[in-house]
Coordinates of C-alpha atoms and ligand atoms in Angstrom, one line a residue:
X266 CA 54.5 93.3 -40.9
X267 CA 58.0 93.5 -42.0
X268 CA 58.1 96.7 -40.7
X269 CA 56.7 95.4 -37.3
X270 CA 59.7 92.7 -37.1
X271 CA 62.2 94.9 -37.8
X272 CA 61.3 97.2 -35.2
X273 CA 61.0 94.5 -32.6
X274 CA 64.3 93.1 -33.9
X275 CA 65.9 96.2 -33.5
X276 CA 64.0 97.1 -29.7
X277 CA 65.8 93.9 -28.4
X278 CA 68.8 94.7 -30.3
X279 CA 68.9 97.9 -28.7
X280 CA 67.1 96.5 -24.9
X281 CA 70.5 94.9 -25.1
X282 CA 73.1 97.4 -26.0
X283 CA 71.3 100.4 -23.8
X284 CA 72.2 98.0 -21.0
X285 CA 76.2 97.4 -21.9
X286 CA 75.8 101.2 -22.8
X287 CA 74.7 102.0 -19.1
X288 CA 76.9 100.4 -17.0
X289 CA 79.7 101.4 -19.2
X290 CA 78.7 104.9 -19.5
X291 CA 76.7 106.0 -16.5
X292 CA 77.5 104.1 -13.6
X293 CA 76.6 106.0 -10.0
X294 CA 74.4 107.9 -12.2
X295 CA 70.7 108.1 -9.8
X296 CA 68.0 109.1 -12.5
X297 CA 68.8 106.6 -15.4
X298 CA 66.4 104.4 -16.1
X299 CA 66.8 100.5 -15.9
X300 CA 67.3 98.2 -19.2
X301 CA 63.6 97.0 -19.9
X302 CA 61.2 100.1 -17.8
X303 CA 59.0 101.2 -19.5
X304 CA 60.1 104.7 -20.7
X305 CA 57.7 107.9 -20.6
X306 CA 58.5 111.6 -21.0
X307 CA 56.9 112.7 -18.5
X308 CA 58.0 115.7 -16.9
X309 CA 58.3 117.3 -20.1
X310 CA 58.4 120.7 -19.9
X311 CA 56.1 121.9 -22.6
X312 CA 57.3 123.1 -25.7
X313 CA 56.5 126.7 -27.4
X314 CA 57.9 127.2 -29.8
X315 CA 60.0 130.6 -30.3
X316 CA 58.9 133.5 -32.1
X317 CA 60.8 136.3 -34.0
X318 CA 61.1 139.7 -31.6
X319 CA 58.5 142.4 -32.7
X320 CA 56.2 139.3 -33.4
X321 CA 53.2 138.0 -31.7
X322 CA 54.4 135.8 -29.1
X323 CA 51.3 133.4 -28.7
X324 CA 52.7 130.4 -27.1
X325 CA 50.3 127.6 -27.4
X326 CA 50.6 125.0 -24.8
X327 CA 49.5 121.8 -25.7
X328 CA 46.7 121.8 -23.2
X329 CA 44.7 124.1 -20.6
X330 CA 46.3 124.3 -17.9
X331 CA 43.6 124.1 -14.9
X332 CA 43.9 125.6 -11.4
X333 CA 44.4 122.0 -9.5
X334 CA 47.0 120.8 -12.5
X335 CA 50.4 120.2 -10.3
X336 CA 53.3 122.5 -11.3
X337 CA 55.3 121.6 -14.3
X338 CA 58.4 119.2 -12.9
X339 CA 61.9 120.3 -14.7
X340 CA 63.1 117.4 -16.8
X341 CA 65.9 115.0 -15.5
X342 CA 65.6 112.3 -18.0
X343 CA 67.4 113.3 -21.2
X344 CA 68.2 109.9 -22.4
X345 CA 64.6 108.9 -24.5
X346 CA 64.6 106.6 -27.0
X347 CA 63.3 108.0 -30.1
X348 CA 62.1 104.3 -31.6
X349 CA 60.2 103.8 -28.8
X350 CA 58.8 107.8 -27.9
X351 CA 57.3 110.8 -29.4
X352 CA 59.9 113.4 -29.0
X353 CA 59.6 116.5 -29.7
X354 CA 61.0 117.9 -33.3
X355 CA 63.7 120.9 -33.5
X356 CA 62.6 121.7 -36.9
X357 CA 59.1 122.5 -36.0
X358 CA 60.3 124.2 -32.8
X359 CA 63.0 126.5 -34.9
X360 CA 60.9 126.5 -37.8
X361 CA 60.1 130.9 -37.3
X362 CA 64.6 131.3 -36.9
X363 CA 66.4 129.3 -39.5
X364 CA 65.9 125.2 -40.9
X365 CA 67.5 122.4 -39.2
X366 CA 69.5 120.2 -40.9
X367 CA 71.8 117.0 -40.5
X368 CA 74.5 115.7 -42.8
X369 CA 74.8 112.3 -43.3
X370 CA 76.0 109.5 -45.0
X371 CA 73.6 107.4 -47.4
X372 CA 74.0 104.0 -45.5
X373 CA 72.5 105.3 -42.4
X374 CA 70.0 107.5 -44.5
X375 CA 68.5 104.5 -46.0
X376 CA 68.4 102.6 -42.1
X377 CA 65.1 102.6 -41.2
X378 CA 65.0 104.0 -37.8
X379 CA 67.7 106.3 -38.6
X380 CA 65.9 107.6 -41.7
X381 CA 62.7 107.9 -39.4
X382 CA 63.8 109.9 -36.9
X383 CA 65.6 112.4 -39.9
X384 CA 62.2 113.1 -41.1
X385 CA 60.8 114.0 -37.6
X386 CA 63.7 116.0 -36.6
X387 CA 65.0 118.0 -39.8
X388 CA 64.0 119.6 -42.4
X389 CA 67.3 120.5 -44.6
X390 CA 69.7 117.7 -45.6
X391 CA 73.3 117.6 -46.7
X392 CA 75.1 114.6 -47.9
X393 CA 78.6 113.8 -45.6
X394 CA 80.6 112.6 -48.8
X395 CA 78.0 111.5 -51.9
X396 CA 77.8 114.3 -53.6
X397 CA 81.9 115.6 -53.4
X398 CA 83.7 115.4 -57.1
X399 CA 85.3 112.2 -55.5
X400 CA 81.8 110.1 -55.4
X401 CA 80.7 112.2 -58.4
X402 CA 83.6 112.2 -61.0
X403 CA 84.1 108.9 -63.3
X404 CA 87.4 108.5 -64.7
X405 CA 86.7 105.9 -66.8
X406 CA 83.8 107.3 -68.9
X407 CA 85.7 110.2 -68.8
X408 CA 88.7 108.6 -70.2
X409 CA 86.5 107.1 -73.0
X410 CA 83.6 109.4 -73.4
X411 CA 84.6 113.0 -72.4
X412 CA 87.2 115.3 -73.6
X413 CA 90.1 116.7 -72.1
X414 CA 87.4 120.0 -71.1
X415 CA 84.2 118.0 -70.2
X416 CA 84.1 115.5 -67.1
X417 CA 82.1 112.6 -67.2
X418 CA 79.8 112.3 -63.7
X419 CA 77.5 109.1 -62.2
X420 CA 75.6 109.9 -59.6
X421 CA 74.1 106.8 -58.0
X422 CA 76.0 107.7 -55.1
X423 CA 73.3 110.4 -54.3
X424 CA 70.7 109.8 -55.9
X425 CA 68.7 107.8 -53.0
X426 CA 69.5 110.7 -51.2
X427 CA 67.8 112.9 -53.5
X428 CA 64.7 111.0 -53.6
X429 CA 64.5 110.6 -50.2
X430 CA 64.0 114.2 -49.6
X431 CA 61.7 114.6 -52.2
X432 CA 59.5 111.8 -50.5
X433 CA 59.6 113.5 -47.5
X434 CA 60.0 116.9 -48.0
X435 CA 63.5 118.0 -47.3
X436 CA 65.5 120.5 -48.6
X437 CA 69.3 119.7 -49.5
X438 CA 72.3 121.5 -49.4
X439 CA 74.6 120.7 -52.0
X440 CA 78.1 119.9 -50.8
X441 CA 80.6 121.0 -52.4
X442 CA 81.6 121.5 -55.7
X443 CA 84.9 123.0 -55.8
X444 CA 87.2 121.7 -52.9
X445 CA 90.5 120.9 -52.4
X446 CA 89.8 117.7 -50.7
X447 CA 88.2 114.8 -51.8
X448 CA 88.6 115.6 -55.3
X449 CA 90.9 113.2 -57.5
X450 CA 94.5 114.1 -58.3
X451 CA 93.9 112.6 -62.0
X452 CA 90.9 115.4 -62.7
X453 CA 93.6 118.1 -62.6
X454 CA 96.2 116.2 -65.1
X455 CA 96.3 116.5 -68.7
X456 CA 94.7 113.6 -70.3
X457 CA 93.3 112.9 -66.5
X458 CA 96.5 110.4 -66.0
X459 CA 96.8 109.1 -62.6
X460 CA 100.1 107.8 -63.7
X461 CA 103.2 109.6 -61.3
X462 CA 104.8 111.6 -64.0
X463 CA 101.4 113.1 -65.4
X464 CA 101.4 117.0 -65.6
X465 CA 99.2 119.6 -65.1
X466 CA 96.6 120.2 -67.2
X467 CA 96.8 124.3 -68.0
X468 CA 94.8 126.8 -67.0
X469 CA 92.4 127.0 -70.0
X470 CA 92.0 123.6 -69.5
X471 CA 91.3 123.4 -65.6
X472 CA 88.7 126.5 -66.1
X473 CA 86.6 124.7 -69.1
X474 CA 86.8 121.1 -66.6
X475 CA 85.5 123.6 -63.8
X476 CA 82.8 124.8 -65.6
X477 CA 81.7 121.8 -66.8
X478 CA 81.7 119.7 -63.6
X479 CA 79.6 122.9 -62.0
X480 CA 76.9 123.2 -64.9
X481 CA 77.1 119.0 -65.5
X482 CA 76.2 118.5 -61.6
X483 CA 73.9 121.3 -61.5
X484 CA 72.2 120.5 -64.6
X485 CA 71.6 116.6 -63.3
X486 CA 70.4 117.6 -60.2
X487 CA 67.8 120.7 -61.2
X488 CA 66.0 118.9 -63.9
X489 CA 66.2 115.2 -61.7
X490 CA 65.2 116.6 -58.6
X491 CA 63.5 119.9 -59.3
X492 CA 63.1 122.3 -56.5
X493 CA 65.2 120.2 -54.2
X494 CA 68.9 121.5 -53.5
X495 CA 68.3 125.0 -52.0
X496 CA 71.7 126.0 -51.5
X497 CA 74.9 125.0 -52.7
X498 CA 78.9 125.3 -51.0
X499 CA 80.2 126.3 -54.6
X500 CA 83.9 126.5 -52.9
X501 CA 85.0 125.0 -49.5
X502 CA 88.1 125.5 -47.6
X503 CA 90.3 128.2 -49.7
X504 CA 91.3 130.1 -47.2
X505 CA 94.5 129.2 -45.3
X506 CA 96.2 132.0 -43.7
X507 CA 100.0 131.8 -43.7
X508 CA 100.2 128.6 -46.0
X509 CA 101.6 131.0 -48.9
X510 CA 98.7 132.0 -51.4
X511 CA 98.0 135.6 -52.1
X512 CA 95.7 136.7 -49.6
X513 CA 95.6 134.1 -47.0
X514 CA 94.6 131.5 -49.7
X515 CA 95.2 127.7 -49.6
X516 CA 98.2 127.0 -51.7
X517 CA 100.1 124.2 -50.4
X518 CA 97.1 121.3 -51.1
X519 CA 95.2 123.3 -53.3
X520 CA 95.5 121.5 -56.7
X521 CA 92.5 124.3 -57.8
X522 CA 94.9 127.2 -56.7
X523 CA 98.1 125.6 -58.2
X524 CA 96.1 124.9 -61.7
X525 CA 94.3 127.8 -62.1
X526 CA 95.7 130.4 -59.8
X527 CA 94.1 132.4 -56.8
X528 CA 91.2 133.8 -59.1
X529 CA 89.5 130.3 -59.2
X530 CA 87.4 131.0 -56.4
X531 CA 85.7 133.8 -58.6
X532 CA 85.4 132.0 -61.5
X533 CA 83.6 128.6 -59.4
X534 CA 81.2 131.4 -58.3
X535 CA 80.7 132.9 -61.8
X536 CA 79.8 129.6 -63.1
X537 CA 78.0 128.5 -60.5
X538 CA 75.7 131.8 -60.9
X539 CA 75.4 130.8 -64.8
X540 CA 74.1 127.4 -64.5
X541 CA 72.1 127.5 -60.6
X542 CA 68.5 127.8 -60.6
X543 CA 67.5 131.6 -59.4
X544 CA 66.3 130.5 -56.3
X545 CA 69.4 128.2 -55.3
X546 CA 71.9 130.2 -53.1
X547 CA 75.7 130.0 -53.3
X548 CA 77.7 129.8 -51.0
X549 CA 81.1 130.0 -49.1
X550 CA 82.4 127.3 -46.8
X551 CA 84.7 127.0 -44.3
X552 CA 85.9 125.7 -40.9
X553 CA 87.6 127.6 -38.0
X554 CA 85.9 131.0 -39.3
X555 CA 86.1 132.6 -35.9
X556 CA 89.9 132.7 -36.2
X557 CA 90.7 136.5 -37.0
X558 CA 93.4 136.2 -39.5
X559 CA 91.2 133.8 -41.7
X560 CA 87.7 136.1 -41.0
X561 CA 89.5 138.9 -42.2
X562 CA 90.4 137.0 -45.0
X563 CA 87.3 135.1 -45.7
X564 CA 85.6 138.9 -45.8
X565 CA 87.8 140.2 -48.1
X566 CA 87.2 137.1 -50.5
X567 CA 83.5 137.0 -50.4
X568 CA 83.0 140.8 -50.4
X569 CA 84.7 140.6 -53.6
X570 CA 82.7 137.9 -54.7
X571 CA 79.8 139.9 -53.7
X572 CA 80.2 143.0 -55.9
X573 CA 80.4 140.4 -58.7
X574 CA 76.8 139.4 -57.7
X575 CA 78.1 135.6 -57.9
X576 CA 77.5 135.0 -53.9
X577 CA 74.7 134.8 -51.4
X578 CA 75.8 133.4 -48.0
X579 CA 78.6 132.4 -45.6
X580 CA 78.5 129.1 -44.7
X581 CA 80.6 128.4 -40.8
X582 CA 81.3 124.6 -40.9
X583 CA 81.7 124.9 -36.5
X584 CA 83.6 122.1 -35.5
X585 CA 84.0 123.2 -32.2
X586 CA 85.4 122.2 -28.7
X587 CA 83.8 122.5 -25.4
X588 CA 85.5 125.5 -24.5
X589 CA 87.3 126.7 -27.7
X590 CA 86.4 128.9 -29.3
X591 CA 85.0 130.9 -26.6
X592 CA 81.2 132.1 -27.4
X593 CA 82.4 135.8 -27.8
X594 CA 84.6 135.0 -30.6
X595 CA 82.3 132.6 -32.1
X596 CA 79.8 135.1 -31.9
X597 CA 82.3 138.2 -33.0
X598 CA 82.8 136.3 -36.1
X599 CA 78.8 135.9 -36.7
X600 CA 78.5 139.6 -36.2
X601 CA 81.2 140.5 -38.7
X602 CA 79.4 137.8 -41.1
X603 CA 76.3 139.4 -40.8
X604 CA 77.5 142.9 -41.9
X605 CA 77.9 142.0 -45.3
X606 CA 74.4 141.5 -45.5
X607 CA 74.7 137.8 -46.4
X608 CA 73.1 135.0 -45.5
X609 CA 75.0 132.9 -42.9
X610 CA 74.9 128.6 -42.5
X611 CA 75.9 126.8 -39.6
X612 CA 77.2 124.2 -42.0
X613 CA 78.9 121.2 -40.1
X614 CA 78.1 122.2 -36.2
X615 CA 79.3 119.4 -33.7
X616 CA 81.6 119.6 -30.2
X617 CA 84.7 117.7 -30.0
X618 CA 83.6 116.1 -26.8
X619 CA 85.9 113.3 -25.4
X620 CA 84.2 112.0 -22.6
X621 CA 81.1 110.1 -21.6
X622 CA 80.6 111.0 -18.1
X623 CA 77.1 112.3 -17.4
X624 CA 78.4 115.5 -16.3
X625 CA 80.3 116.0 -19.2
X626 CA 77.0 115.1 -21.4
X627 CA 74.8 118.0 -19.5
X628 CA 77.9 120.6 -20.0
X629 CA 77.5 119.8 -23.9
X630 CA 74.0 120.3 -23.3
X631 CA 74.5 123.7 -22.1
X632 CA 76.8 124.3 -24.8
X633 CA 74.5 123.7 -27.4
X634 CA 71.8 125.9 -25.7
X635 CA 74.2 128.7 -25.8
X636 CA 75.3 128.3 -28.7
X637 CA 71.2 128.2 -29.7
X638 CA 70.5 131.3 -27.4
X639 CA 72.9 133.0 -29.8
X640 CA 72.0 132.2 -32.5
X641 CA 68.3 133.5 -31.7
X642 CA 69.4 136.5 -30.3
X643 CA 71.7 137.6 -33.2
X644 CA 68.4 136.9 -35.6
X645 CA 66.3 139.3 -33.2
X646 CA 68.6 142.0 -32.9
X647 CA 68.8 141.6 -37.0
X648 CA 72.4 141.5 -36.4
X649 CA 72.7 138.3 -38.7
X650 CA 70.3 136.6 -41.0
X651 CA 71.3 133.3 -40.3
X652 CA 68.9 130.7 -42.0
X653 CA 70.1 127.4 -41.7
X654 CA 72.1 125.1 -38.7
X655 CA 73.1 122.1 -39.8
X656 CA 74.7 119.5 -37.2
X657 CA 77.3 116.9 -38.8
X658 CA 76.2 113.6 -38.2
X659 CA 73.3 111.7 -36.5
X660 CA 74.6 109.3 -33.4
X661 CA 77.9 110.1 -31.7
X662 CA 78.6 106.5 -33.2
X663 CA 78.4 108.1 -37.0
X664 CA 81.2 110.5 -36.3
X665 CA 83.9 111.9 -38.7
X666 CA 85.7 112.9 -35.3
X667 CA 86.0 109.2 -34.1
X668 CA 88.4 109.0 -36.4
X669 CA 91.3 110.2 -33.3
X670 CA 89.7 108.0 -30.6
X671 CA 86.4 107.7 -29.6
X672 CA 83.9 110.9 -29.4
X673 CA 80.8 112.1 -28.0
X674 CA 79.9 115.4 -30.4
X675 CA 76.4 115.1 -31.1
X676 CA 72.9 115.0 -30.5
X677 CA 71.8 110.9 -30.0
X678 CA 73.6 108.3 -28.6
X679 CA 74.3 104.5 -30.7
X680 CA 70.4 103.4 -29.5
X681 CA 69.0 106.5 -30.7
X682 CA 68.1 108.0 -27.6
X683 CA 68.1 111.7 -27.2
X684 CA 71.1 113.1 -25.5
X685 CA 70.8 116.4 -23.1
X686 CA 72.5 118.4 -26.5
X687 CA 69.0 117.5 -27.9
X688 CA 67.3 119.1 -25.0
X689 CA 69.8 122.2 -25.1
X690 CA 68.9 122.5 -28.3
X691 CA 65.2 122.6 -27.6
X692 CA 65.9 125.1 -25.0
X693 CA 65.0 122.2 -22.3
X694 CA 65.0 124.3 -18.9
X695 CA 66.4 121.1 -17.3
X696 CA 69.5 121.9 -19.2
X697 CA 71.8 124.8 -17.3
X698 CA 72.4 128.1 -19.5
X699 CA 75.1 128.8 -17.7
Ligands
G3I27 O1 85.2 105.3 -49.4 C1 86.4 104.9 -48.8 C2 86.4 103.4 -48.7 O2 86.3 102.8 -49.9 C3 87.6 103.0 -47.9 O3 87.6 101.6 -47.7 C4 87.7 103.7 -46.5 C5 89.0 103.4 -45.8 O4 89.4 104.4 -44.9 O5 87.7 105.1 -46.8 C6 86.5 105.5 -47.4 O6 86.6 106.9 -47.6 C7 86.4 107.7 -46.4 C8 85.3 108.6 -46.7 O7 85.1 109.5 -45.6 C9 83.9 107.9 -46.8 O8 83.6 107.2 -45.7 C10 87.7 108.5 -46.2 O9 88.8 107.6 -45.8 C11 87.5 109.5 -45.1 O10 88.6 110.3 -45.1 C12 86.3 110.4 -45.5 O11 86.1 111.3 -44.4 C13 85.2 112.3 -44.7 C14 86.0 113.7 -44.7 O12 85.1 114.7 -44.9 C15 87.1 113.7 -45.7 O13 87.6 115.0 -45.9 C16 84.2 112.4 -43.7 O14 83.4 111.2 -43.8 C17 83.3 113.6 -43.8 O15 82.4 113.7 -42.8 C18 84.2 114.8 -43.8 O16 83.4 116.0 -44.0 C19 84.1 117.2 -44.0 C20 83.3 118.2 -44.9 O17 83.0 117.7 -46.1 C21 84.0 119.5 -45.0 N1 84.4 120.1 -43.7 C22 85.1 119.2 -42.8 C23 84.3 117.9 -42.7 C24 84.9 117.0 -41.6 O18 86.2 116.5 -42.1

């Protein structure tokens, strides 16, 4: 009943701002529906869902077609509201390539609509910031009940997330462990001080706080939530080509590389191999992979890792824009990815997108089916075994890249309502290719 209120709460609520969102977005635009019609996705082309090359391809339509049934029309209605619709789910419809999986932030987890429309659409999960050394480290137990080598950690910052995917069956990708960002200056001072003339804390010191924080998250997480973190980004963002660390590492606003020294990459990973369960994989993270001066060095680094046995997959964060990079170097970089024989992540995908004109909405669309058509094609050619794609953030609303002026990057709109990325995504032929 409570339930039932809410939801009818929420449908005016949303009646409401679908109609400012119109007019402001898609005046002149012929196909939208009006605020208050009765929406239907009709005209849906049917889904099948891809198989593997060298499979059976046994498409199963969701009914017979007969001789008098009327051709299949080609979608033009890409805005559906998925509170008020059955849409169709990307897991189930990738489910023979790779999972699909969303990262997001434990306030709109725990929304109800929100939360319902992550269990119909993905089936891998990776918390946006609750589970980083900043939400996870406590300085004051620490100050009073750890020692200068062990951490204390709380973790009610993800633990709702964690029990939300084992209610409902979702896998999580823990991110990240060891990162320059979003992990407290204090952690890497002697006595943790977090006073301005505090020093350093030496490298003996930083490697036994690393270990620690890796088997002391690891160890909460495997015996809380058993079975439930399939992955992990053991080290995110180290590479930095040209800002002065041996071979194209992150030196500048690395407080890891300046405490430790360039080897702490290795040592994160020899850790994490100690204390992860065998089936968790490790990973590598990083953004703007497709850059050849940092793949170059992001291969050297984790092919090194590699022979140490301490690494399992590449993870390509893929904050993109709508033209850059170009799909060719994108996909260069997946190829050379794939050669080591590692698994590969699409960890953070989303396109910078900085308008809201409808036109601008169906050329994301076709972005994201390319970007999808790729992706399937590199798995059937065996070229790369890429398992996972994860897309960072729900509603264009949600957005990390708001933060420089409003964005469009994603795959629903404030309401909920599919956006023709969804579609692209689902390989919609009423989205362009080309
Ligand atoms: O929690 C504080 C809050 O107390 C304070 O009032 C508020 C004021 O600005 O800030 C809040 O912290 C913000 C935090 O997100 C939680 O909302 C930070 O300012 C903000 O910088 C932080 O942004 C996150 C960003 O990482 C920081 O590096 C984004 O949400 C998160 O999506 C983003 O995620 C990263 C990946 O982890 C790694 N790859 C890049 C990606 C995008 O930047």
């Amino acid at each position: 009943m409570l339930l039932w209120t809410k939801k009818l709460a929420i449908r005016l609520l949303a009646t409401v701002m679908i109609c400012n969102f119109m007019v402001c977005t898609f005046t002149g635009c012929g196909d939208q529906k009006e605020s208050g019609e009765e929406k239907s996705p009709t005209g849906e082309v049917q889904k099948v869902q891809p198989t593997k090359e060298g499979e059976e391809d046994t498409p199963t339509p969701t009914s017979t077609p007969t001789p008098t049934e009327p051709e299949k029309e080609v979608r033009t209605d890409f805005y559906i509201s998925s509170i008020d619709e059955k849409i169709p789910s990307m897991y189930e419809y990738w489910k023979e390539y790779f999972s699909i999986g969303i990262a997001i932030t434990k306030g709109e987890l725990l929304n109800d609509f929100k939360g319902e429309l992550i269990v119909q659409q993905f089936n891998s999960m990776t918390c946006g910031n609750e589970m980083k050394p900043d939400a996870l480290l406590d300085r004051e137990a620490t100050k009073s009940k750890g020692t200068e080598t062990c951490p204390v950690l709380k973790f009610d910052s993800c633990d709702e997330m964690l029990s939300f995917c084992v209610d409902h069956n979702i896998k999580m990708r823990g991110h990240t462990l060891v990162w320059h960002s979003q992990t407290p200056d204090w952690f890497f001072m002697e006595g943790y001080s977090n006073k301005q003339d505090a020093v350093f804390a030496s490298r003996e010191v930083m490697l036994a706080r690393m270990e620690n924080y890796i088997r002391l998250v690891m160890e909460y997480v495997n015996t809380t939530y058993p079975g439930v973190v399939y992955a992990w980004d053991v080290v995110n963002e180290a590479i930095a080509p040209g800002d002065g660390g041996e071979n194209g590492m992150r030196m500048s606003d690395s407080l890891w590389y300046q405490t430790i020294g360039p080897d702490f990459v290795e040592k994160a990973f020899e850790y994490a191999r100690k204390y992860a369960a065998p089936e968790q994989k490790l990973f590598y993270n990083d953004f703007n992979t497709y850059e050849a001066a940092k793949r170059i060095a992001i291969l050297e680094l984790v092919n090194k890792i590699k022979d140490q046995g301490n690494i399992d997959g590449i993870g390509m964060q893929s904050h993109i824009g709508m033209s850059s990079p170009t799909l060719l170097d994108y996909e260069e970089t997946i190829r050379k990815f794939g050669e080591t024989g590692l698994e590969i992540h699409i960890t953070e995908l989303d396109i910078n997108l900085d308008s809201n004109s409808e036109e601008d909405f169906m050329k994301e669309g076709t972005r994201y089916k390319r970007l999808f058509f790729t992706f399937k094609n590199l798995v059937d050619t065996g070229v790369a075994n890429i398992t996972n794609i994860t897309v960072w953030g729900l509603t264009d609303e949600g957005s990390w890249l708001n933060k420089d002026g409003k964005r469009y990057p994603l795959l629903f709109n404030q309401v909920l309502e599919t956006k023709p990325a969804f579609w692209g995504i689902l390989m919609d032929e009423g989205i362009p290719l080309y």
